[in-house]
XYZ file of C-alpha atoms in Angstrom:
149
model
C 9.146 8.190 12.838
C 11.569 5.214 12.224
C 12.534 3.832 8.963
C 11.879 0.055 8.097
C 14.553 -1.191 5.862
C 14.917 -4.939 6.576
C 14.668 -5.871 2.823
C 16.707 -3.159 0.984
C 13.932 -0.502 0.748
C 13.079 2.258 3.204
C 9.505 2.851 4.546
C 8.837 5.516 7.104
C 6.617 4.301 9.931
C 5.206 6.016 13.073
C 7.338 5.091 16.176
C 5.780 2.237 18.339
C 3.718 0.736 15.329
C 3.986 -3.064 15.166
C 5.008 -4.163 11.880
C 4.222 -7.727 10.697
C 5.886 -9.262 7.724
C 5.265 -12.435 5.521
C 6.353 -13.951 2.382
C 4.296 -14.353 -0.800
C 3.665 -18.103 -0.925
C 6.364 -18.679 1.826
C 6.461 -17.987 5.551
C 9.218 -15.393 5.295
C 9.603 -12.186 3.348
C 12.670 -11.707 1.349
C 14.315 -8.960 -0.746
C 12.710 -10.454 -3.786
C 9.135 -10.301 -2.425
C 6.994 -10.176 0.567
C 4.399 -8.150 2.476
C 4.416 -5.825 5.529
C 1.192 -4.985 7.479
C 0.784 -2.241 10.204
C -1.960 -0.369 11.766
C -2.396 2.476 14.016
C -5.826 3.646 15.590
C -8.332 3.012 12.704
C -5.936 3.259 9.904
C -4.127 0.168 8.385
C -1.305 -0.237 5.656
C -0.291 -3.147 3.513
C 2.791 -3.046 1.422
C 3.442 -5.750 -0.988
C 6.579 -6.111 -3.223
C 7.600 -8.417 -5.944
C 10.513 -8.799 -8.278
C 8.287 -8.843 -11.329
C 8.769 -5.575 -13.315
C 5.327 -4.330 -13.525
C 4.126 -0.943 -14.531
C 2.747 1.414 -11.826
C -0.817 0.859 -13.410
C -0.417 -2.830 -13.232
C 0.798 -2.949 -9.619
C -2.152 -0.595 -8.616
C -4.695 -2.934 -10.457
C -3.293 -6.065 -8.952
C -3.417 -4.603 -5.327
C -6.964 -3.495 -6.042
C -8.104 -6.938 -7.279
C -6.466 -8.627 -4.218
C -8.208 -6.261 -1.906
C -11.716 -6.750 -3.667
C -11.131 -10.537 -3.633
C -10.242 -10.519 0.138
C -13.506 -8.700 1.042
C -16.251 -10.147 -1.191
C -19.040 -8.791 0.836
C -17.999 -5.363 0.159
C -18.261 -3.077 -2.950
C -15.342 -0.762 -3.691
C -16.494 2.462 -5.190
C -13.761 4.302 -7.102
C -13.268 7.899 -6.124
C -10.296 9.300 -7.873
C -7.083 8.256 -9.603
C -3.919 9.818 -10.695
C -0.183 9.734 -11.234
C 2.593 10.822 -8.898
C 6.118 10.075 -7.974
C 7.543 7.730 -5.329
C 11.414 8.204 -4.934
C 11.580 9.883 -8.473
C 9.788 6.804 -10.004
C 6.426 7.053 -11.782
C 3.572 5.927 -9.724
C -0.228 5.597 -9.948
C -2.812 5.742 -7.245
C -6.486 5.067 -6.900
C -8.792 6.158 -3.951
C -11.971 4.177 -3.166
C -14.824 3.967 -0.803
C -15.740 0.708 0.901
C -19.573 -0.011 1.011
C -21.536 -2.806 2.517
C -24.523 -4.527 0.888
C -26.748 -1.723 2.039
C -24.566 0.785 0.273
C -23.387 2.389 3.498
C -19.778 3.658 3.468
C -17.725 1.599 6.032
C -14.361 3.082 5.036
C -12.192 4.678 2.548
C -8.712 3.911 1.125
C -5.911 4.681 -1.253
C -3.980 2.155 -3.405
C -0.661 2.987 -5.021
C 1.798 1.202 -7.213
C 5.320 1.836 -8.619
C 8.419 -0.038 -9.760
C 11.874 0.915 -8.672
C 14.962 1.019 -10.956
C 16.074 -2.368 -9.357
C 12.982 -4.117 -11.000
C 11.031 -4.583 -7.703
C 7.365 -3.481 -7.840
C 5.317 -2.180 -4.959
C 1.786 -1.819 -4.174
C 0.697 0.052 -1.180
C -2.880 0.188 0.402
C -3.833 2.519 3.225
C -7.287 2.121 4.462
C -9.388 3.262 7.417
C -12.573 5.128 8.403
C -11.138 8.793 8.385
C -10.468 10.115 4.901
C -8.097 12.852 6.059
C -6.100 10.332 8.037
C -5.836 7.757 5.220
C -4.777 10.411 2.747
C -2.223 11.815 5.183
C -0.843 8.397 5.992
C -0.609 7.472 2.374
C 1.239 10.727 1.512
C 3.640 10.129 4.400
C 4.525 6.596 3.437
C 4.920 7.351 -0.272
C 6.626 10.806 0.062
C 9.552 9.266 2.250
C 9.759 5.854 0.559
C 13.191 4.913 -0.675
C 13.756 2.237 -3.254
C 17.191 1.449 -1.823
C 18.059 1.586 1.937
């Protein structure tokens, strides 16, 4: 495990995973906003951060809306939702199943949102085809995330 900390926060990632970053509306990510993507096996992760002070629920809803808009051929079926903590900050999550037009489950995912004391809001999506792996990855990312690194 190594800690990604290029933009002032700390995110644990498996050793050897290739991380790609991009800005939001610009080519480059910054401390104010950006997105990271990474994948290993059949599990992928997207972390988006912005300098808007959104609530945990608003970050979660925004991430879910972006996900649904990016995959219009799929239906996202909510499975569960709840609250938890990320680096002592209030957070919210929602788990979902991804179904095709024939209602066959193609994958599962968890989306989480939180805001750190510095005002940056985060939305994390972990998706894949194995529920146990997705849940484990989400718990690992959020359980060791640091608002300041």
